[in-house]
mmCIF file of C-alpha atoms in Angstrom:
data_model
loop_
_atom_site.group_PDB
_atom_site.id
_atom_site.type_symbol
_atom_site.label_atom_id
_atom_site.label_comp_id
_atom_site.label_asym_id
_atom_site.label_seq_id
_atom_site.Cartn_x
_atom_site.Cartn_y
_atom_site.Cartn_z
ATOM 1 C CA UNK A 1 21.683 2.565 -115.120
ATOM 2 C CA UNK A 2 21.528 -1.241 -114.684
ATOM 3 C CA UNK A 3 24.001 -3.788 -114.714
ATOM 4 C CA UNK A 4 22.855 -6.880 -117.320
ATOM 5 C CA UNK A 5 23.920 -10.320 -116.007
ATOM 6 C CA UNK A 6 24.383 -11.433 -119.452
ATOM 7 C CA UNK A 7 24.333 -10.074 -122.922
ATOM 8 C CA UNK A 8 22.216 -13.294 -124.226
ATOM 9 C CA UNK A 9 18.917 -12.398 -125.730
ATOM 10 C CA UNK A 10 16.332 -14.581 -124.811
ATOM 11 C CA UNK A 11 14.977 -16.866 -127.451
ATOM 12 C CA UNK A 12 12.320 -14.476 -129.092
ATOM 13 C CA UNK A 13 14.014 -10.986 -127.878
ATOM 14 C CA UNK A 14 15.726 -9.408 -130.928
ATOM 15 C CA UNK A 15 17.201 -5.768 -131.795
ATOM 16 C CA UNK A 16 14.814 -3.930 -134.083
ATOM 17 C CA UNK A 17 14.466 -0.638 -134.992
ATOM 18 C CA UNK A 18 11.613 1.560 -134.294
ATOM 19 C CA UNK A 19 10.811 3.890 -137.252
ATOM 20 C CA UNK A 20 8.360 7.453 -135.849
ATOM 21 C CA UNK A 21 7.852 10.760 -137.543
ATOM 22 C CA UNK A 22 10.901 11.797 -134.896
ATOM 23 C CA UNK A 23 13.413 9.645 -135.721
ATOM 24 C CA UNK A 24 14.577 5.832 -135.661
ATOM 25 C CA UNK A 25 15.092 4.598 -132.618
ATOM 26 C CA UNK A 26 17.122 0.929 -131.879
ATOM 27 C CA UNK A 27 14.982 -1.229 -129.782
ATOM 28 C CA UNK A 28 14.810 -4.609 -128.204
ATOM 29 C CA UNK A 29 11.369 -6.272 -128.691
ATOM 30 C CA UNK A 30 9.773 -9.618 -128.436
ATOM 31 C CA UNK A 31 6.012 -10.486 -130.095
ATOM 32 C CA UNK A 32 4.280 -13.944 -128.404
ATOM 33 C CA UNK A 33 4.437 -16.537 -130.704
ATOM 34 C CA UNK A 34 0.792 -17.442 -130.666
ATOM 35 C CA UNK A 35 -1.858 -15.326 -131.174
ATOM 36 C CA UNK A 36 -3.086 -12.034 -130.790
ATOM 37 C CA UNK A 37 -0.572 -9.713 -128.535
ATOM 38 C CA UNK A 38 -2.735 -8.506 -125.442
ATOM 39 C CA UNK A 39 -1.189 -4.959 -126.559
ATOM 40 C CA UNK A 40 2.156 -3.237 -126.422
ATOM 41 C CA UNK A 41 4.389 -2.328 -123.576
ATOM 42 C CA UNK A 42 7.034 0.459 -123.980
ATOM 43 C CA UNK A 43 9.928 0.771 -121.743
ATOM 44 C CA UNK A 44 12.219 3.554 -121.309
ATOM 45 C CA UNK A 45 15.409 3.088 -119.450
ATOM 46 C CA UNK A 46 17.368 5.421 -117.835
ATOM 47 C CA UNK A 47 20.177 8.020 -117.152
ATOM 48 C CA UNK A 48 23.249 5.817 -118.828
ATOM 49 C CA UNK A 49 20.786 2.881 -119.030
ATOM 50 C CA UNK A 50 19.656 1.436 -122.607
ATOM 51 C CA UNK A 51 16.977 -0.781 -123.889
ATOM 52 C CA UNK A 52 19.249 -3.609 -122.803
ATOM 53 C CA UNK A 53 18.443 -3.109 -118.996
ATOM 54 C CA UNK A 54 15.360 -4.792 -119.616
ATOM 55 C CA UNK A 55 16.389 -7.854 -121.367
ATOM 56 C CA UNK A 56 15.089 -10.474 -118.813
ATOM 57 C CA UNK A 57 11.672 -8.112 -118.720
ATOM 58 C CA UNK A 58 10.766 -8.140 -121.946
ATOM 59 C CA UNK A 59 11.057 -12.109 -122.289
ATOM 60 C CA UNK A 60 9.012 -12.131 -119.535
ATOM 61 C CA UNK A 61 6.046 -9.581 -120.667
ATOM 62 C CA UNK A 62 6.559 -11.606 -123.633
ATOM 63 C CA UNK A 63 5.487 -14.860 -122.331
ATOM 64 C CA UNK A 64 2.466 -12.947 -120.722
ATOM 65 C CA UNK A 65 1.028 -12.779 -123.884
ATOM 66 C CA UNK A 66 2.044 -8.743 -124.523
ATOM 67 C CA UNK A 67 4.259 -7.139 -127.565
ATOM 68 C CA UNK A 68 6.923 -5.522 -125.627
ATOM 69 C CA UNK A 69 9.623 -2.836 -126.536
ATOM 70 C CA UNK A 70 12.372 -1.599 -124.710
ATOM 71 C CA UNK A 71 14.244 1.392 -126.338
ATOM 72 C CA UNK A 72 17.168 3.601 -126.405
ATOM 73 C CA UNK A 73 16.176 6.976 -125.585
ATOM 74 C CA UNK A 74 17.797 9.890 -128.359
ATOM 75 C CA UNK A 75 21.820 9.507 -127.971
ATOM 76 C CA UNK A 76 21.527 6.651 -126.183
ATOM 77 C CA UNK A 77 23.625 3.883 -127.012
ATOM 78 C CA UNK A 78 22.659 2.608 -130.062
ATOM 79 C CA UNK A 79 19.880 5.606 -131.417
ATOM 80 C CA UNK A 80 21.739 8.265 -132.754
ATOM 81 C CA UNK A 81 21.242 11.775 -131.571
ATOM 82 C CA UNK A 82 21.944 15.653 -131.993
ATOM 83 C CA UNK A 83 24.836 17.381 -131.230
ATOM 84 C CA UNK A 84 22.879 20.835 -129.952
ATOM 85 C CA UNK A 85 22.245 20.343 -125.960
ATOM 86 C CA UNK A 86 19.095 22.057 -126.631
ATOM 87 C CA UNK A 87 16.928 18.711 -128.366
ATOM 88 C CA UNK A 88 17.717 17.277 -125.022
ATOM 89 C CA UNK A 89 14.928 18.428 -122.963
ATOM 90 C CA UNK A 90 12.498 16.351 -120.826
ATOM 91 C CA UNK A 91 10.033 17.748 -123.467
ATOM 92 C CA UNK A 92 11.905 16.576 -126.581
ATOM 93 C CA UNK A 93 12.353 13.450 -124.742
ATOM 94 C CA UNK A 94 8.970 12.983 -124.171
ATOM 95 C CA UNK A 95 7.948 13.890 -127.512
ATOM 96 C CA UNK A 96 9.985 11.133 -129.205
ATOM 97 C CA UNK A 97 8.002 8.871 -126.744
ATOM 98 C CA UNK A 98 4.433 9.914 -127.968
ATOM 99 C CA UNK A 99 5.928 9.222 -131.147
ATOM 100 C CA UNK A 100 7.097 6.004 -130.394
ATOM 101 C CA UNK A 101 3.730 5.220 -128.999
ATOM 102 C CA UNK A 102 1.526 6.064 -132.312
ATOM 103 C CA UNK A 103 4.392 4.309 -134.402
ATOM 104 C CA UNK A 104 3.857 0.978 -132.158
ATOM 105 C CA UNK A 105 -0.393 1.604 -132.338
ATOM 106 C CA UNK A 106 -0.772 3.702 -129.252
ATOM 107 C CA UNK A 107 -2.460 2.737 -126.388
ATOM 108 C CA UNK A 108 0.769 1.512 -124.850
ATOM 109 C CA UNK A 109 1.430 0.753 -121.162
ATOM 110 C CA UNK A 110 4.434 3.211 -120.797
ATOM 111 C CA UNK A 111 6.588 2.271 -118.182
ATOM 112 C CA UNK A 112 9.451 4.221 -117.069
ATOM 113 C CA UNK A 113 12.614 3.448 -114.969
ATOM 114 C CA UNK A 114 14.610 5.901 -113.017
ATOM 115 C CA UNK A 115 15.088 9.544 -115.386
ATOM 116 C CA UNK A 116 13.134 7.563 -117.934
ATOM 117 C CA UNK A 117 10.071 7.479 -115.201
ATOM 118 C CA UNK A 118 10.835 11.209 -115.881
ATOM 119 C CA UNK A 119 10.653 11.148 -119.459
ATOM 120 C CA UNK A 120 7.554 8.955 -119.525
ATOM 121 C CA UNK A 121 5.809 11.369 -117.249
ATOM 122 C CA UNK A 122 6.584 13.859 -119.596
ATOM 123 C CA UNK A 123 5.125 11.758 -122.677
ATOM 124 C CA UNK A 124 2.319 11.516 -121.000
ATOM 125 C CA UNK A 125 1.276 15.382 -119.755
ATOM 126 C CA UNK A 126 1.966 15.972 -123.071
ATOM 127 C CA UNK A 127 -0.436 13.200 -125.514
ATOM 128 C CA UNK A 128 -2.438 11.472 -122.456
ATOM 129 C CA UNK A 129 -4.575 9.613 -125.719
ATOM 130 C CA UNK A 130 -2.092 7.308 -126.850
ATOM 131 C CA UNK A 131 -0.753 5.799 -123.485
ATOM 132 C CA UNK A 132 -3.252 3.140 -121.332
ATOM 133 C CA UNK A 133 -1.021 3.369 -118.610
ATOM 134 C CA UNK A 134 1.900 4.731 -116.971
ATOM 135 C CA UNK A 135 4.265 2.726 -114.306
ATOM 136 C CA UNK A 136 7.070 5.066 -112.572
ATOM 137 C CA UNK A 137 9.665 2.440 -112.007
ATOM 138 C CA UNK A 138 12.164 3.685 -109.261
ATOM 139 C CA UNK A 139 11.880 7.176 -110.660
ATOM 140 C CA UNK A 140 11.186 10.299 -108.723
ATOM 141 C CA UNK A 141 9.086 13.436 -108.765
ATOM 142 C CA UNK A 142 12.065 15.841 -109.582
ATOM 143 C CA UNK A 143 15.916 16.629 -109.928
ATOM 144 C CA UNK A 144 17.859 15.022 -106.811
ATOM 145 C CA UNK A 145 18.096 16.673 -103.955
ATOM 146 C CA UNK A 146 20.713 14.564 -101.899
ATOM 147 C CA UNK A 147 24.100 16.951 -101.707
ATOM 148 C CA UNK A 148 26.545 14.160 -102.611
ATOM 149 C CA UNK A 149 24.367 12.489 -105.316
ATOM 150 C CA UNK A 150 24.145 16.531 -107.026
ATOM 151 C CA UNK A 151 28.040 16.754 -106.356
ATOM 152 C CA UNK A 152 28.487 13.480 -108.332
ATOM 153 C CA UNK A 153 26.218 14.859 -111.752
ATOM 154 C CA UNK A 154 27.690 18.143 -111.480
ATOM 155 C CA UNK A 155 31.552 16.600 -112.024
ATOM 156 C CA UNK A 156 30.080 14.462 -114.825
ATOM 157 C CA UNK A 157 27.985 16.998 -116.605
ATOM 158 C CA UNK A 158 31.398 19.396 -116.270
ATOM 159 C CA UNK A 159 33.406 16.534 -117.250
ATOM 160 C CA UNK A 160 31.370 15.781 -120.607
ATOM 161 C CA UNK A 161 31.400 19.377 -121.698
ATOM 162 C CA UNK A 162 35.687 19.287 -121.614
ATOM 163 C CA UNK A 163 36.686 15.966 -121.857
ATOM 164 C CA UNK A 164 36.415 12.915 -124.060
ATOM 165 C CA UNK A 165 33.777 10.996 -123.109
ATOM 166 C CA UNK A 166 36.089 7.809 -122.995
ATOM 167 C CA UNK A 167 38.433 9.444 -120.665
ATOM 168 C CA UNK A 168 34.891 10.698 -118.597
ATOM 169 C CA UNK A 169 34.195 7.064 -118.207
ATOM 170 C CA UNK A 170 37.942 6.372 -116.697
ATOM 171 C CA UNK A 171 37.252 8.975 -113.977
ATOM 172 C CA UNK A 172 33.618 7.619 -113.480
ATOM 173 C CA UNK A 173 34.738 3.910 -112.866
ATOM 174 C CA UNK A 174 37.773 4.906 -110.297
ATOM 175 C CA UNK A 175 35.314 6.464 -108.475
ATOM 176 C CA UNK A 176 32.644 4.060 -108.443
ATOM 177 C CA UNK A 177 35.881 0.983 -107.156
ATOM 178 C CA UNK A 178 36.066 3.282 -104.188
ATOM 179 C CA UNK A 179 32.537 2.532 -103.359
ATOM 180 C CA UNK A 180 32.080 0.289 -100.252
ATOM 181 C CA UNK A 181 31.025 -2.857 -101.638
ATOM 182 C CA UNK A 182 31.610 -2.263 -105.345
ATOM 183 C CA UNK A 183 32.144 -5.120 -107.064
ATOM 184 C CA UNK A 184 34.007 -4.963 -110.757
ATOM 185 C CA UNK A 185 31.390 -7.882 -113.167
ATOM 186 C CA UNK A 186 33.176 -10.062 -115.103
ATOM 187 C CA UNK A 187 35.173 -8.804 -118.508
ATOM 188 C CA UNK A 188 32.135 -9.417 -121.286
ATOM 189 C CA UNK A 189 29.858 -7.267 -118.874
ATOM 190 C CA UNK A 190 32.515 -4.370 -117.923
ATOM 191 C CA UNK A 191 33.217 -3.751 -121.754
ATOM 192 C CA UNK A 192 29.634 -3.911 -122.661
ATOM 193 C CA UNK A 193 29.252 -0.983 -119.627
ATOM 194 C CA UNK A 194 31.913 0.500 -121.220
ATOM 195 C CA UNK A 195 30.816 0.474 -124.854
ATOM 196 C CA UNK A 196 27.406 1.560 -123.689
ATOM 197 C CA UNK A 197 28.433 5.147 -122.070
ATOM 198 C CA UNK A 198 31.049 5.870 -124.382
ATOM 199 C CA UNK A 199 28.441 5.424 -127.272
ATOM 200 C CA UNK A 200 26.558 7.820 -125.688
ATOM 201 C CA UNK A 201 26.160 11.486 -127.618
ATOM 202 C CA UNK A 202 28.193 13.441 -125.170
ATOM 203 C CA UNK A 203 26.485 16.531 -125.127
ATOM 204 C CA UNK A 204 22.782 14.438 -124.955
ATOM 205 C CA UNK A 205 24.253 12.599 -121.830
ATOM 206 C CA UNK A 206 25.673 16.133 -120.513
ATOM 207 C CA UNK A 207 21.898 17.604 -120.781
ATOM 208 C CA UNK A 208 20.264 14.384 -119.097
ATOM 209 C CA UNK A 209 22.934 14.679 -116.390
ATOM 210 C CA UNK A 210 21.663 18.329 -115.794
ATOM 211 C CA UNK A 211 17.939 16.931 -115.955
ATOM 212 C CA UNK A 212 18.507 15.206 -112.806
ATOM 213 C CA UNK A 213 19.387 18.125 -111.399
ATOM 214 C CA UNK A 214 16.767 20.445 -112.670
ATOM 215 C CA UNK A 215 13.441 18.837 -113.569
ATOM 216 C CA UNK A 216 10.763 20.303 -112.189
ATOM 217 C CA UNK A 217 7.978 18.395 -110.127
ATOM 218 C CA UNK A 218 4.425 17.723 -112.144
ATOM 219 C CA UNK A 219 3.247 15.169 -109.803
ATOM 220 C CA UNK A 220 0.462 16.487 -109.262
ATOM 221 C CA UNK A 221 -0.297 17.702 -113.587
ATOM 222 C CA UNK A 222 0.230 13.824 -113.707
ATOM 223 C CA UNK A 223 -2.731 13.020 -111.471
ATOM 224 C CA UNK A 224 -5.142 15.045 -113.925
ATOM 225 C CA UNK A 225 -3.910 13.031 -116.995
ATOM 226 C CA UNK A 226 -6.559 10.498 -116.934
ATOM 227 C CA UNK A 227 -3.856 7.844 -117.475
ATOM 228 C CA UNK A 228 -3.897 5.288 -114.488
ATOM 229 C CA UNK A 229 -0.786 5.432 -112.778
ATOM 230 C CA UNK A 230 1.116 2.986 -111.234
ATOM 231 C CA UNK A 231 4.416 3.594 -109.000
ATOM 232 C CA UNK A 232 6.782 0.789 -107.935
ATOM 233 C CA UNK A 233 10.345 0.506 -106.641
ATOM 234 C CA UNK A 234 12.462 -2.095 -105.324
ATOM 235 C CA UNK A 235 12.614 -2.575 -101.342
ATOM 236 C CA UNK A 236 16.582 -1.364 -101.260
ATOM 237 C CA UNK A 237 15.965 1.209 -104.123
ATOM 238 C CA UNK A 238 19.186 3.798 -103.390
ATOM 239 C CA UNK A 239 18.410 5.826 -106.279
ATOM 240 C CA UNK A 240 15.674 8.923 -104.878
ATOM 241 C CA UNK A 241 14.610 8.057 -101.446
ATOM 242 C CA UNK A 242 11.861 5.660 -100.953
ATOM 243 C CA UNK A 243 10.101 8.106 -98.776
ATOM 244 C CA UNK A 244 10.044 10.338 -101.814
ATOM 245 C CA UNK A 245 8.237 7.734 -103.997
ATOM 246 C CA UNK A 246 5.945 7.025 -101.782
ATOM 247 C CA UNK A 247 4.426 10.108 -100.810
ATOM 248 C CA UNK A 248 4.559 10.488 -105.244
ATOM 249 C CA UNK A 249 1.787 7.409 -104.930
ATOM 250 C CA UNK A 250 0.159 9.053 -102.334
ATOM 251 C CA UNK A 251 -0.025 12.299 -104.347
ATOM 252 C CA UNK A 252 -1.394 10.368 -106.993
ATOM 253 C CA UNK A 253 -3.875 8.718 -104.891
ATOM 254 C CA UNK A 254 -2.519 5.145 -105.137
ATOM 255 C CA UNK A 255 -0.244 2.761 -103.152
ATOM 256 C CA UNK A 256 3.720 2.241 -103.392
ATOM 257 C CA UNK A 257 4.411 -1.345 -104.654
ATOM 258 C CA UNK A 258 7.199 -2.883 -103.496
ATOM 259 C CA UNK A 259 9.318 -5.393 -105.253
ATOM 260 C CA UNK A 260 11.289 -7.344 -102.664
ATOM 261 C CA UNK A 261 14.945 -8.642 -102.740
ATOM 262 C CA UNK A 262 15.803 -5.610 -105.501
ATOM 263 C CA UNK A 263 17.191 -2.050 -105.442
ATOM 264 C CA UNK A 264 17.233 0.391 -107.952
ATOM 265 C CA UNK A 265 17.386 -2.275 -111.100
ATOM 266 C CA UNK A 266 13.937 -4.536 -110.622
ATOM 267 C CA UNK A 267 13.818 -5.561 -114.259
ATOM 268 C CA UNK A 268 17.443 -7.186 -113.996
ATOM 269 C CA UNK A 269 17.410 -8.249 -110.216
ATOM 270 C CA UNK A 270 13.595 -9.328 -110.009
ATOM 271 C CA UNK A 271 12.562 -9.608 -113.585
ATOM 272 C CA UNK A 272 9.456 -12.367 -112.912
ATOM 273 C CA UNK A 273 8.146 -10.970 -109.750
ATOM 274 C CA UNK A 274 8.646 -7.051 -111.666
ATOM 275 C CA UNK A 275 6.608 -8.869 -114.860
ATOM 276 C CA UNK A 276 4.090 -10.520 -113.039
ATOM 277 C CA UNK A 277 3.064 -6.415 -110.977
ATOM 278 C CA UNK A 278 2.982 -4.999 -114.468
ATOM 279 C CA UNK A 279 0.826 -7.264 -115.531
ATOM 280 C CA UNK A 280 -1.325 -7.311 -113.046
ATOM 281 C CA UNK A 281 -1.658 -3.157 -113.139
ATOM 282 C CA UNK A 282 -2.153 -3.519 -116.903
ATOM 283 C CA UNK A 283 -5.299 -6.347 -116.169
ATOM 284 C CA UNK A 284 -6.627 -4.130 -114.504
ATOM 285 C CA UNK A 285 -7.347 -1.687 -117.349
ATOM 286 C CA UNK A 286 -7.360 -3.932 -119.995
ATOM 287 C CA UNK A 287 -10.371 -6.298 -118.927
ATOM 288 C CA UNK A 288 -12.626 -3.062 -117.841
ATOM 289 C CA UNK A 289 -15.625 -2.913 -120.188
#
């Protein structure tokens, strides 16, 4: 999850909704103004994250000269989802992203933050033709493996499948004020958090909860995709261990990049300098003949 600094779209950012043969899905998107789009970006935010952690991004890919789309993942937020826990696997996940891929064209740089790094993986292993590239943005190879981090999901997951989900979010932000250095945002922010998880489906948030605690690793599946790979993560990232995400780019025969000043929420913390590495990565590909 990221923390938006404000809830003002950019001039040229706008909700839309994204309409696949799985579903409608809400979106925030943003087309240049003048001429042809270099292509499309899709971004997939993470565990209690929406499309709305990438505000600042997408107004920046946007000026770039690309169409970008940030979405809400199946129960998240603003996209409706099922009530049965089992449509919320990392391969239903990443089926809805294939789809959202064909629906925007295909041939989308997929880029992935955090679980959704997981989820984009996923999309990818499973319909490498529609995707040009793949960034893992602060995400890991698998579930966590940090005691206290597993100790936290396992009291939420338990906590979704018996309580109501507003009353969950209580319990969640008492024990995130006891966190050394917490600091509470200002009101229009902290009921915008709030609005966001309790929108959630509660048994789809339950199942991604348990995700991070039981996804397998396909690092190395990933590195026979034929979809270049990028991985990236901000130089405090607290989310899986930056030793971890480096030795995934070295797995996948590529080097870490490092987004300085930022933690585990580049697109809101560093949006320009996070723009200006995708962009470069996606140059890459886009100019070869």
């Amino acid at each position: 999850m990221s923390t938006p600094r404000t809830l003002t779209l950019p001039d040229g950012v706008h909700p839309a909704t994204l309409d696949t043969d799985r579903g409608s899905f809400a979106t925030l998107m943003a087309v240049p103004k003048y001429g042809t789009p270099l292509g499309t970006v899709l971004l997939v935010p993470g565990w209690t994250g929406s499309k709305e952690d990438f505000t600042p991004l997408v107004d920046h890919l946007c000026r770039y000269g690309w169409r970008t789309v940030a979405v809400d993942q199946r129960g998240q937020y603003e996209t409706p989802g099922p009530t049965e826990r089992s449509a919320y696997t990392l391969e239903e996940f990443g089926a809805d992203v294939v789809a959202m891929s064909k629906a925007l064209g295909g041939y989308s740089q997929l880029v992935g933050h955090s679980f959704g790094g997981l989820v984009a993986r996923e999309a990818v292993l499973t319909d490498p033709s529609v995707f040009s590239t793949i960034t893992l943005l602060c995400s890991g190879p698998a579930a966590f493996t940090d005691e206290a981090k597993v100790q936290g999901l396992q009291m939420l997951a338990f906590g979704l499948d018996n309580l109501p989900i507003e009353q969950v979010y209580d319990l969640k932000l008492e024990h995130d004020s006891l966190v050394p250095g917490y600091v509470m945002p200002p009101d229009e922010i902290a009921a915008f958090l709030r609005k966001r998880f309790t929108s959630n489906n509660p048994a789809g948030l339950a199942e991604i909860t348990r995700r991070l605690m039981d996804a397998d690793d396909k690092t190395d599946r990933l590195a026979k995709s034929g979809v270049r790979t990028q991985v990236a993560y901000g130089a405090s990232d607290d989310g899986w261990p930056i030793t971890v995400q480096a030795d995934v780019a070295e797995r996948l025969g590529i080097q870490a990049q490092i987004i300085s000043d930022a933690g585990h929420s580049p697109a809101i913390e560093q949006p320009a300098a996070t723009a200006r590495l995708l962009v470069d990565f996606f140059h890459d590909q886009t100019f070869i003949d």
